[in-house]
PDB file of C-alpha atoms in Angstrom:
ATOM      1  CA  UNK R   1      36.745 -24.802  82.944  1.00  0.00           C
ATOM      2  CA  UNK R   2      37.492 -27.926  81.448  1.00  0.00           C
ATOM      3  CA  UNK R   3      38.734 -31.411  82.582  1.00  0.00           C
ATOM      4  CA  UNK R   4      42.018 -30.549  81.338  1.00  0.00           C
ATOM      5  CA  UNK R   5      41.764 -27.302  83.849  1.00  0.00           C
ATOM      6  CA  UNK R   6      40.782 -30.245  86.379  1.00  0.00           C
ATOM      7  CA  UNK R   7      43.822 -32.132  85.407  1.00  0.00           C
ATOM      8  CA  UNK R   8      46.155 -29.059  86.001  1.00  0.00           C
ATOM      9  CA  UNK R   9      44.911 -28.698  89.113  1.00  0.00           C
ATOM     10  CA  UNK R  10      44.956 -31.805  89.969  1.00  0.00           C
ATOM     11  CA  UNK R  11      48.876 -32.356  89.465  1.00  0.00           C
ATOM     12  CA  UNK R  12      49.479 -28.801  91.462  1.00  0.00           C
ATOM     13  CA  UNK R  13      47.547 -31.258  94.453  1.00  0.00           C
ATOM     14  CA  UNK R  14      49.716 -33.946  93.447  1.00  0.00           C
ATOM     15  CA  UNK R  15      52.844 -32.037  94.192  1.00  0.00           C
ATOM     16  CA  UNK R  16      51.347 -29.887  97.131  1.00  0.00           C
ATOM     17  CA  UNK R  17      50.885 -33.294  99.165  1.00  0.00           C
ATOM     18  CA  UNK R  18      54.342 -33.511  99.779  1.00  0.00           C
ATOM     19  CA  UNK R  19      54.754 -30.102 101.634  1.00  0.00           C
ATOM     20  CA  UNK R  20      51.209 -29.791 102.513  1.00  0.00           C
ATOM     21  CA  UNK R  21      51.980 -30.038 106.814  1.00  0.00           C
ATOM     22  CA  UNK R  22      54.445 -26.984 106.485  1.00  0.00           C
ATOM     23  CA  UNK R  23      51.857 -25.172 104.763  1.00  0.00           C
ATOM     24  CA  UNK R  24      48.991 -25.984 107.298  1.00  0.00           C
ATOM     25  CA  UNK R  25      51.044 -24.613 110.073  1.00  0.00           C
ATOM     26  CA  UNK R  26      52.132 -21.928 108.366  1.00  0.00           C
ATOM     27  CA  UNK R  27      48.499 -21.217 107.731  1.00  0.00           C
ATOM     28  CA  UNK R  28      47.676 -21.638 111.560  1.00  0.00           C
ATOM     29  CA  UNK R  29      50.850 -19.605 113.445  1.00  0.00           C
ATOM     30  CA  UNK R  30      51.358 -16.890 110.561  1.00  0.00           C
ATOM     31  CA  UNK R  31      47.203 -15.153 111.273  1.00  0.00           C
ATOM     32  CA  UNK R  32      48.371 -16.310 114.965  1.00  0.00           C
ATOM     33  CA  UNK R  33      51.540 -14.506 114.746  1.00  0.00           C
ATOM     34  CA  UNK R  34      50.422 -11.658 112.813  1.00  0.00           C
ATOM     35  CA  UNK R  35      47.000 -10.896 115.457  1.00  0.00           C
ATOM     36  CA  UNK R  36      49.214 -10.684 117.803  1.00  0.00           C
ATOM     37  CA  UNK R  37      52.272  -8.546 117.567  1.00  0.00           C
ATOM     38  CA  UNK R  38      50.035  -6.215 114.970  1.00  0.00           C
ATOM     39  CA  UNK R  39      46.598  -6.584 116.384  1.00  0.00           C
ATOM     40  CA  UNK R  40      47.500  -7.053 119.920  1.00  0.00           C
ATOM     41  CA  UNK R  41      51.547  -5.618 120.488  1.00  0.00           C
ATOM     42  CA  UNK R  42      50.642  -2.647 118.223  1.00  0.00           C
ATOM     43  CA  UNK R  43      46.885  -2.326 118.964  1.00  0.00           C
ATOM     44  CA  UNK R  44      48.322  -1.504 122.273  1.00  0.00           C
ATOM     45  CA  UNK R  45      49.543   1.957 121.793  1.00  0.00           C
ATOM     46  CA  UNK R  46      46.749   2.713 119.181  1.00  0.00           C
ATOM     47  CA  UNK R  47      43.244   2.324 121.219  1.00  0.00           C
ATOM     48  CA  UNK R  48      40.682   3.163 117.528  1.00  0.00           C
ATOM     49  CA  UNK R  49      40.881   4.075 114.358  1.00  0.00           C
ATOM     50  CA  UNK R  50      37.705   5.263 113.254  1.00  0.00           C
ATOM     51  CA  UNK R  51      35.807   5.149 116.431  1.00  0.00           C
ATOM     52  CA  UNK R  52      36.743   0.797 115.833  1.00  0.00           C
ATOM     53  CA  UNK R  53      39.451  -0.996 118.083  1.00  0.00           C
ATOM     54  CA  UNK R  54      42.598  -1.306 116.088  1.00  0.00           C
ATOM     55  CA  UNK R  55      42.564  -4.976 116.359  1.00  0.00           C
ATOM     56  CA  UNK R  56      39.044  -5.230 114.806  1.00  0.00           C
ATOM     57  CA  UNK R  57      40.278  -2.270 112.316  1.00  0.00           C
ATOM     58  CA  UNK R  58      42.554  -3.987 111.142  1.00  0.00           C
ATOM     59  CA  UNK R  59      42.193  -7.843 111.821  1.00  0.00           C
ATOM     60  CA  UNK R  60      40.376  -8.972 108.477  1.00  0.00           C
ATOM     61  CA  UNK R  61      43.105  -6.775 106.414  1.00  0.00           C
ATOM     62  CA  UNK R  62      46.031  -8.175 107.340  1.00  0.00           C
ATOM     63  CA  UNK R  63      43.849 -11.407 105.916  1.00  0.00           C
ATOM     64  CA  UNK R  64      44.009  -9.753 103.042  1.00  0.00           C
ATOM     65  CA  UNK R  65      47.750  -8.895 103.417  1.00  0.00           C
ATOM     66  CA  UNK R  66      48.614 -12.570 103.950  1.00  0.00           C
ATOM     67  CA  UNK R  67      46.315 -13.942 100.864  1.00  0.00           C
ATOM     68  CA  UNK R  68      47.621 -11.309  98.554  1.00  0.00           C
ATOM     69  CA  UNK R  69      51.520 -12.323  99.208  1.00  0.00           C
ATOM     70  CA  UNK R  70      50.851 -16.532  99.394  1.00  0.00           C
ATOM     71  CA  UNK R  71      49.329 -15.649  95.638  1.00  0.00           C
ATOM     72  CA  UNK R  72      52.779 -13.619  94.204  1.00  0.00           C
ATOM     73  CA  UNK R  73      54.793 -15.938  95.532  1.00  0.00           C
ATOM     74  CA  UNK R  74      52.976 -18.962  94.178  1.00  0.00           C
ATOM     75  CA  UNK R  75      52.491 -16.718  90.784  1.00  0.00           C
ATOM     76  CA  UNK R  76      55.898 -15.280  90.669  1.00  0.00           C
ATOM     77  CA  UNK R  77      59.049 -17.629  91.231  1.00  0.00           C
ATOM     78  CA  UNK R  78      56.983 -20.409  91.028  1.00  0.00           C
ATOM     79  CA  UNK R  79      56.056 -19.739  87.502  1.00  0.00           C
ATOM     80  CA  UNK R  80      59.322 -18.312  86.594  1.00  0.00           C
ATOM     81  CA  UNK R  81      60.534 -21.822  87.610  1.00  0.00           C
ATOM     82  CA  UNK R  82      58.098 -24.214  86.060  1.00  0.00           C
ATOM     83  CA  UNK R  83      58.667 -22.174  82.417  1.00  0.00           C
ATOM     84  CA  UNK R  84      62.909 -21.468  83.244  1.00  0.00           C
ATOM     85  CA  UNK R  85      63.990 -23.992  85.523  1.00  0.00           C
ATOM     86  CA  UNK R  86      61.646 -27.652  85.455  1.00  0.00           C
ATOM     87  CA  UNK R  87      59.731 -26.335  81.848  1.00  0.00           C
ATOM     88  CA  UNK R  88      56.764 -27.839  83.560  1.00  0.00           C
ATOM     89  CA  UNK R  89      54.361 -25.915  81.785  1.00  0.00           C
ATOM     90  CA  UNK R  90      55.899 -27.154  78.359  1.00  0.00           C
ATOM     91  CA  UNK R  91      55.161 -30.789  79.584  1.00  0.00           C
ATOM     92  CA  UNK R  92      52.165 -30.053  79.597  1.00  0.00           C
ATOM     93  CA  UNK R  93      51.441 -28.422  76.911  1.00  0.00           C
ATOM     94  CA  UNK R  94      53.222 -30.897  74.732  1.00  0.00           C
ATOM     95  CA  UNK R  95      49.332 -32.872  76.229  1.00  0.00           C
ATOM     96  CA  UNK R  96      46.062 -31.670  75.672  1.00  0.00           C
ATOM     97  CA  UNK R  97      46.603 -28.861  78.198  1.00  0.00           C
ATOM     98  CA  UNK R  98      46.457 -25.862  76.223  1.00  0.00           C
ATOM     99  CA  UNK R  99      47.536 -22.685  77.742  1.00  0.00           C
ATOM    100  CA  UNK R 100      44.443 -21.901  79.128  1.00  0.00           C
ATOM    101  CA  UNK R 101      44.567 -24.846  80.828  1.00  0.00           C
ATOM    102  CA  UNK R 102      47.259 -24.446  82.669  1.00  0.00           C
ATOM    103  CA  UNK R 103      45.956 -21.244  83.845  1.00  0.00           C
ATOM    104  CA  UNK R 104      42.926 -22.451  84.893  1.00  0.00           C
ATOM    105  CA  UNK R 105      44.175 -24.879  86.290  1.00  0.00           C
ATOM    106  CA  UNK R 106      46.351 -23.158  88.623  1.00  0.00           C
ATOM    107  CA  UNK R 107      43.958 -20.443  89.922  1.00  0.00           C
ATOM    108  CA  UNK R 108      41.804 -23.544  91.072  1.00  0.00           C
ATOM    109  CA  UNK R 109      45.075 -24.669  93.239  1.00  0.00           C
ATOM    110  CA  UNK R 110      45.419 -21.576  94.502  1.00  0.00           C
ATOM    111  CA  UNK R 111      41.618 -21.281  95.264  1.00  0.00           C
ATOM    112  CA  UNK R 112      42.003 -23.787  97.483  1.00  0.00           C
ATOM    113  CA  UNK R 113      45.247 -22.951  99.221  1.00  0.00           C
ATOM    114  CA  UNK R 114      43.390 -19.251  99.464  1.00  0.00           C
ATOM    115  CA  UNK R 115      40.615 -20.836 101.298  1.00  0.00           C
ATOM    116  CA  UNK R 116      42.060 -22.466 103.412  1.00  0.00           C
ATOM    117  CA  UNK R 117      44.522 -20.155 104.784  1.00  0.00           C
ATOM    118  CA  UNK R 118      41.084 -17.786 104.730  1.00  0.00           C
ATOM    119  CA  UNK R 119      38.849 -20.150 107.085  1.00  0.00           C
ATOM    120  CA  UNK R 120      41.759 -20.599 109.689  1.00  0.00           C
ATOM    121  CA  UNK R 121      42.738 -16.730 110.091  1.00  0.00           C
ATOM    122  CA  UNK R 122      38.999 -16.179 110.076  1.00  0.00           C
ATOM    123  CA  UNK R 123      39.009 -18.371 113.226  1.00  0.00           C
ATOM    124  CA  UNK R 124      41.668 -17.537 114.657  1.00  0.00           C
ATOM    125  CA  UNK R 125      40.787 -13.516 114.330  1.00  0.00           C
ATOM    126  CA  UNK R 126      36.930 -14.571 115.683  1.00  0.00           C
ATOM    127  CA  UNK R 127      39.080 -16.338 118.523  1.00  0.00           C
ATOM    128  CA  UNK R 128      40.752 -12.777 119.086  1.00  0.00           C
ATOM    129  CA  UNK R 129      37.261 -10.903 119.288  1.00  0.00           C
ATOM    130  CA  UNK R 130      37.746  -9.592 115.763  1.00  0.00           C
ATOM    131  CA  UNK R 131      35.154 -10.082 114.288  1.00  0.00           C
ATOM    132  CA  UNK R 132      32.119  -7.963 114.399  1.00  0.00           C
ATOM    133  CA  UNK R 133      29.748  -9.111 112.560  1.00  0.00           C
ATOM    134  CA  UNK R 134      28.713 -11.484 110.645  1.00  0.00           C
ATOM    135  CA  UNK R 135      29.338 -10.465 107.081  1.00  0.00           C
ATOM    136  CA  UNK R 136      33.383 -11.583 107.702  1.00  0.00           C
ATOM    137  CA  UNK R 137      31.093 -14.811 106.419  1.00  0.00           C
ATOM    138  CA  UNK R 138      31.770 -13.312 102.674  1.00  0.00           C
ATOM    139  CA  UNK R 139      35.511 -12.175 103.568  1.00  0.00           C
ATOM    140  CA  UNK R 140      36.115 -15.967 101.418  1.00  0.00           C
ATOM    141  CA  UNK R 141      34.465 -14.667  98.388  1.00  0.00           C
ATOM    142  CA  UNK R 142      36.608 -11.603  98.551  1.00  0.00           C
ATOM    143  CA  UNK R 143      39.999 -13.832  99.323  1.00  0.00           C
ATOM    144  CA  UNK R 144      38.767 -15.286  95.886  1.00  0.00           C
ATOM    145  CA  UNK R 145      38.769 -12.392  93.812  1.00  0.00           C
ATOM    146  CA  UNK R 146      41.670 -10.498  95.236  1.00  0.00           C
ATOM    147  CA  UNK R 147      43.771 -13.684  94.664  1.00  0.00           C
ATOM    148  CA  UNK R 148      42.026 -13.975  90.707  1.00  0.00           C
ATOM    149  CA  UNK R 149      42.922 -10.171  90.577  1.00  0.00           C
ATOM    150  CA  UNK R 150      46.433 -10.716  91.971  1.00  0.00           C
ATOM    151  CA  UNK R 151      47.494 -13.659  90.687  1.00  0.00           C
ATOM    152  CA  UNK R 152      47.364 -13.584  86.441  1.00  0.00           C
ATOM    153  CA  UNK R 153      48.887  -9.727  86.595  1.00  0.00           C
ATOM    154  CA  UNK R 154      51.424 -10.701  87.913  1.00  0.00           C
ATOM    155  CA  UNK R 155      51.976 -14.092  86.166  1.00  0.00           C
ATOM    156  CA  UNK R 156      52.389 -12.348  82.912  1.00  0.00           C
ATOM    157  CA  UNK R 157      54.716 -10.997  84.961  1.00  0.00           C
ATOM    158  CA  UNK R 158      57.589 -13.478  85.961  1.00  0.00           C
ATOM    159  CA  UNK R 159      56.282 -15.057  82.113  1.00  0.00           C
ATOM    160  CA  UNK R 160      58.358 -12.183  80.941  1.00  0.00           C
ATOM    161  CA  UNK R 161      61.215 -12.307  83.465  1.00  0.00           C
ATOM    162  CA  UNK R 162      64.233 -15.575  81.220  1.00  0.00           C
ATOM    163  CA  UNK R 163      66.672 -14.380  84.681  1.00  0.00           C
ATOM    164  CA  UNK R 164      66.366 -15.508  88.654  1.00  0.00           C
ATOM    165  CA  UNK R 165      68.088 -12.053  89.218  1.00  0.00           C
ATOM    166  CA  UNK R 166      64.864  -9.906  88.554  1.00  0.00           C
ATOM    167  CA  UNK R 167      62.590 -12.120  90.805  1.00  0.00           C
ATOM    168  CA  UNK R 168      63.164  -9.745  94.788  1.00  0.00           C
ATOM    169  CA  UNK R 169      62.981  -6.449  92.161  1.00  0.00           C
ATOM    170  CA  UNK R 170      59.318  -7.479  91.955  1.00  0.00           C
ATOM    171  CA  UNK R 171      59.250  -8.035  95.645  1.00  0.00           C
ATOM    172  CA  UNK R 172      60.819  -4.684  96.359  1.00  0.00           C
ATOM    173  CA  UNK R 173      59.504  -2.646  93.706  1.00  0.00           C
ATOM    174  CA  UNK R 174      56.034  -4.517  93.574  1.00  0.00           C
ATOM    175  CA  UNK R 175      54.247  -7.096  96.302  1.00  0.00           C
ATOM    176  CA  UNK R 176      56.633  -5.124  99.422  1.00  0.00           C
ATOM    177  CA  UNK R 177      54.766  -1.675  98.986  1.00  0.00           C
ATOM    178  CA  UNK R 178      51.743  -3.228  97.832  1.00  0.00           C
ATOM    179  CA  UNK R 179      51.342  -4.441 101.447  1.00  0.00           C
ATOM    180  CA  UNK R 180      52.430  -1.560 102.965  1.00  0.00           C
ATOM    181  CA  UNK R 181      50.016   1.501 101.293  1.00  0.00           C
ATOM    182  CA  UNK R 182      46.594  -0.660 100.659  1.00  0.00           C
ATOM    183  CA  UNK R 183      44.664   0.964 103.203  1.00  0.00           C
ATOM    184  CA  UNK R 184      46.109  -2.262 105.609  1.00  0.00           C
ATOM    185  CA  UNK R 185      47.891  -0.447 108.521  1.00  0.00           C
ATOM    186  CA  UNK R 186      46.507   3.413 107.815  1.00  0.00           C
ATOM    187  CA  UNK R 187      43.672   4.665 106.233  1.00  0.00           C
ATOM    188  CA  UNK R 188      44.714   6.259 102.567  1.00  0.00           C
ATOM    189  CA  UNK R 189      43.333   9.502 102.964  1.00  0.00           C
ATOM    190  CA  UNK R 190      46.768   9.996 105.304  1.00  0.00           C
ATOM    191  CA  UNK R 191      48.477   9.931 102.190  1.00  0.00           C
ATOM    192  CA  UNK R 192      49.382  12.874  99.449  1.00  0.00           C
ATOM    193  CA  UNK R 193      47.006  12.645  96.328  1.00  0.00           C
ATOM    194  CA  UNK R 194      49.119  11.229  94.304  1.00  0.00           C
ATOM    195  CA  UNK R 195      50.166   8.534  96.885  1.00  0.00           C
ATOM    196  CA  UNK R 196      46.495   7.766  97.981  1.00  0.00           C
ATOM    197  CA  UNK R 197      45.378   7.464  93.818  1.00  0.00           C
ATOM    198  CA  UNK R 198      47.691   4.972  93.025  1.00  0.00           C
ATOM    199  CA  UNK R 199      46.930   2.919  96.011  1.00  0.00           C
ATOM    200  CA  UNK R 200      42.962   2.956  94.592  1.00  0.00           C
ATOM    201  CA  UNK R 201      44.244   1.357  91.746  1.00  0.00           C
ATOM    202  CA  UNK R 202      45.667  -1.483  93.547  1.00  0.00           C
ATOM    203  CA  UNK R 203      43.406  -4.760  93.766  1.00  0.00           C
ATOM    204  CA  UNK R 204      44.523  -5.421  97.601  1.00  0.00           C
ATOM    205  CA  UNK R 205      43.564  -1.641  98.132  1.00  0.00           C
ATOM    206  CA  UNK R 206      40.079  -2.804  96.813  1.00  0.00           C
ATOM    207  CA  UNK R 207      39.697  -6.166  98.977  1.00  0.00           C
ATOM    208  CA  UNK R 208      40.757  -4.370 102.141  1.00  0.00           C
ATOM    209  CA  UNK R 209      37.661  -1.717 101.798  1.00  0.00           C
ATOM    210  CA  UNK R 210      34.878  -4.644 101.557  1.00  0.00           C
ATOM    211  CA  UNK R 211      37.223  -7.065 103.907  1.00  0.00           C
ATOM    212  CA  UNK R 212      37.170  -4.056 106.646  1.00  0.00           C
ATOM    213  CA  UNK R 213      33.994  -3.478 105.679  1.00  0.00           C
ATOM    214  CA  UNK R 214      32.437  -7.155 105.791  1.00  0.00           C
ATOM    215  CA  UNK R 215      34.283  -7.822 108.969  1.00  0.00           C
ATOM    216  CA  UNK R 216      32.850  -4.759 111.290  1.00  0.00           C
ATOM    217  CA  UNK R 217      29.369  -4.601 109.495  1.00  0.00           C
ATOM    218  CA  UNK R 218      29.838  -1.332 108.325  1.00  0.00           C
ATOM    219  CA  UNK R 219      29.399   0.431 104.538  1.00  0.00           C
ATOM    220  CA  UNK R 220      32.876  -0.141 102.244  1.00  0.00           C
ATOM    221  CA  UNK R 221      34.429   3.302 101.783  1.00  0.00           C
ATOM    222  CA  UNK R 222      33.633   2.506  97.383  1.00  0.00           C
ATOM    223  CA  UNK R 223      30.533   0.980  95.573  1.00  0.00           C
ATOM    224  CA  UNK R 224      30.488  -2.646  95.491  1.00  0.00           C
ATOM    225  CA  UNK R 225      30.848  -2.000  92.255  1.00  0.00           C
ATOM    226  CA  UNK R 226      33.113   0.107  91.786  1.00  0.00           C
ATOM    227  CA  UNK R 227      35.621  -2.347  93.681  1.00  0.00           C
ATOM    228  CA  UNK R 228      34.275  -5.700  91.188  1.00  0.00           C
ATOM    229  CA  UNK R 229      34.523  -3.073  88.030  1.00  0.00           C
ATOM    230  CA  UNK R 230      38.557  -2.949  89.249  1.00  0.00           C
ATOM    231  CA  UNK R 231      38.803  -6.211  90.525  1.00  0.00           C
ATOM    232  CA  UNK R 232      37.107  -7.396  87.186  1.00  0.00           C
ATOM    233  CA  UNK R 233      40.097  -5.481  85.101  1.00  0.00           C
ATOM    234  CA  UNK R 234      42.639  -6.525  86.832  1.00  0.00           C
ATOM    235  CA  UNK R 235      41.264  -9.642  86.068  1.00  0.00           C
ATOM    236  CA  UNK R 236      40.299  -9.803  82.983  1.00  0.00           C
ATOM    237  CA  UNK R 237      44.147  -7.353  81.906  1.00  0.00           C
ATOM    238  CA  UNK R 238      45.845 -10.050  83.158  1.00  0.00           C
ATOM    239  CA  UNK R 239      44.160 -13.672  81.566  1.00  0.00           C
ATOM    240  CA  UNK R 240      44.422 -11.473  78.157  1.00  0.00           C
ATOM    241  CA  UNK R 241      48.625 -10.896  78.976  1.00  0.00           C
ATOM    242  CA  UNK R 242      49.352 -13.840  80.616  1.00  0.00           C
ATOM    243  CA  UNK R 243      47.571 -16.439  77.994  1.00  0.00           C
ATOM    244  CA  UNK R 244      49.614 -14.211  75.297  1.00  0.00           C
ATOM    245  CA  UNK R 245      52.348 -14.113  76.758  1.00  0.00           C
ATOM    246  CA  UNK R 246      52.774 -17.588  77.613  1.00  0.00           C
ATOM    247  CA  UNK R 247      51.573 -19.060  75.089  1.00  0.00           C
ATOM    248  CA  UNK R 248      54.694 -16.972  72.493  1.00  0.00           C
ATOM    249  CA  UNK R 249      57.297 -18.686  75.322  1.00  0.00           C
ATOM    250  CA  UNK R 250      55.974 -21.948  75.108  1.00  0.00           C
ATOM    251  CA  UNK R 251      55.054 -22.321  71.509  1.00  0.00           C
ATOM    252  CA  UNK R 252      57.376 -19.316  69.431  1.00  0.00           C
ATOM    253  CA  UNK R 253      59.936 -20.523  71.713  1.00  0.00           C
ATOM    254  CA  UNK R 254      60.502 -17.412  73.494  1.00  0.00           C
ATOM    255  CA  UNK R 255      62.254 -18.696  76.838  1.00  0.00           C
TER     256      UNK R 255
END
């Protein structure tokens, strides 16, 4: 972390200041709607999953779903427009900031957004009785790990896109399927073996497993070190790819 990366983070926060009210409202309303519609509504038809009330079983994973979707939005369409429409990235690296400063500064900004949403979601889930263990205090760390493992690979992907017509495809082919099939709404064991293997490769599933275990005070399905290894691998590969692709886009004139 450098002064330049902190300056990039500050720049994002200054821009965010113009829309923080609507974003803060969404951070409060989204968990209420999720918990009521899915946790309470669908939970009215499903008594228990693995001996746990459906609301408690799904609340923490819904938080990870919200974090994943928020991060995906910030790391695809916003990155695309900053590269191709406003060319903000080009302007930033024209100063003393480097491409790595751009990446780190954006991640720091995302962490602030994610942590705020996480705290709001957990508070509302607790009000509905969906928190059953003090291990839930580890949830912000899980949310941060999933956000980083999601943001960096998607930033690399968005950096290769030069036409906004491809952005909806990213949502339909990546974001939506990952949310639907990452163990949030039903266990991956219900899927065919090949589909379950794809689910286990998703960074979101690893966050879901950790979040659910923390909320319920249970052991996760996979060992902690395995979750850390997978999330770390997504983050490392994503950082290497996004750094290289952004550098090529900015300095080699490939836009």
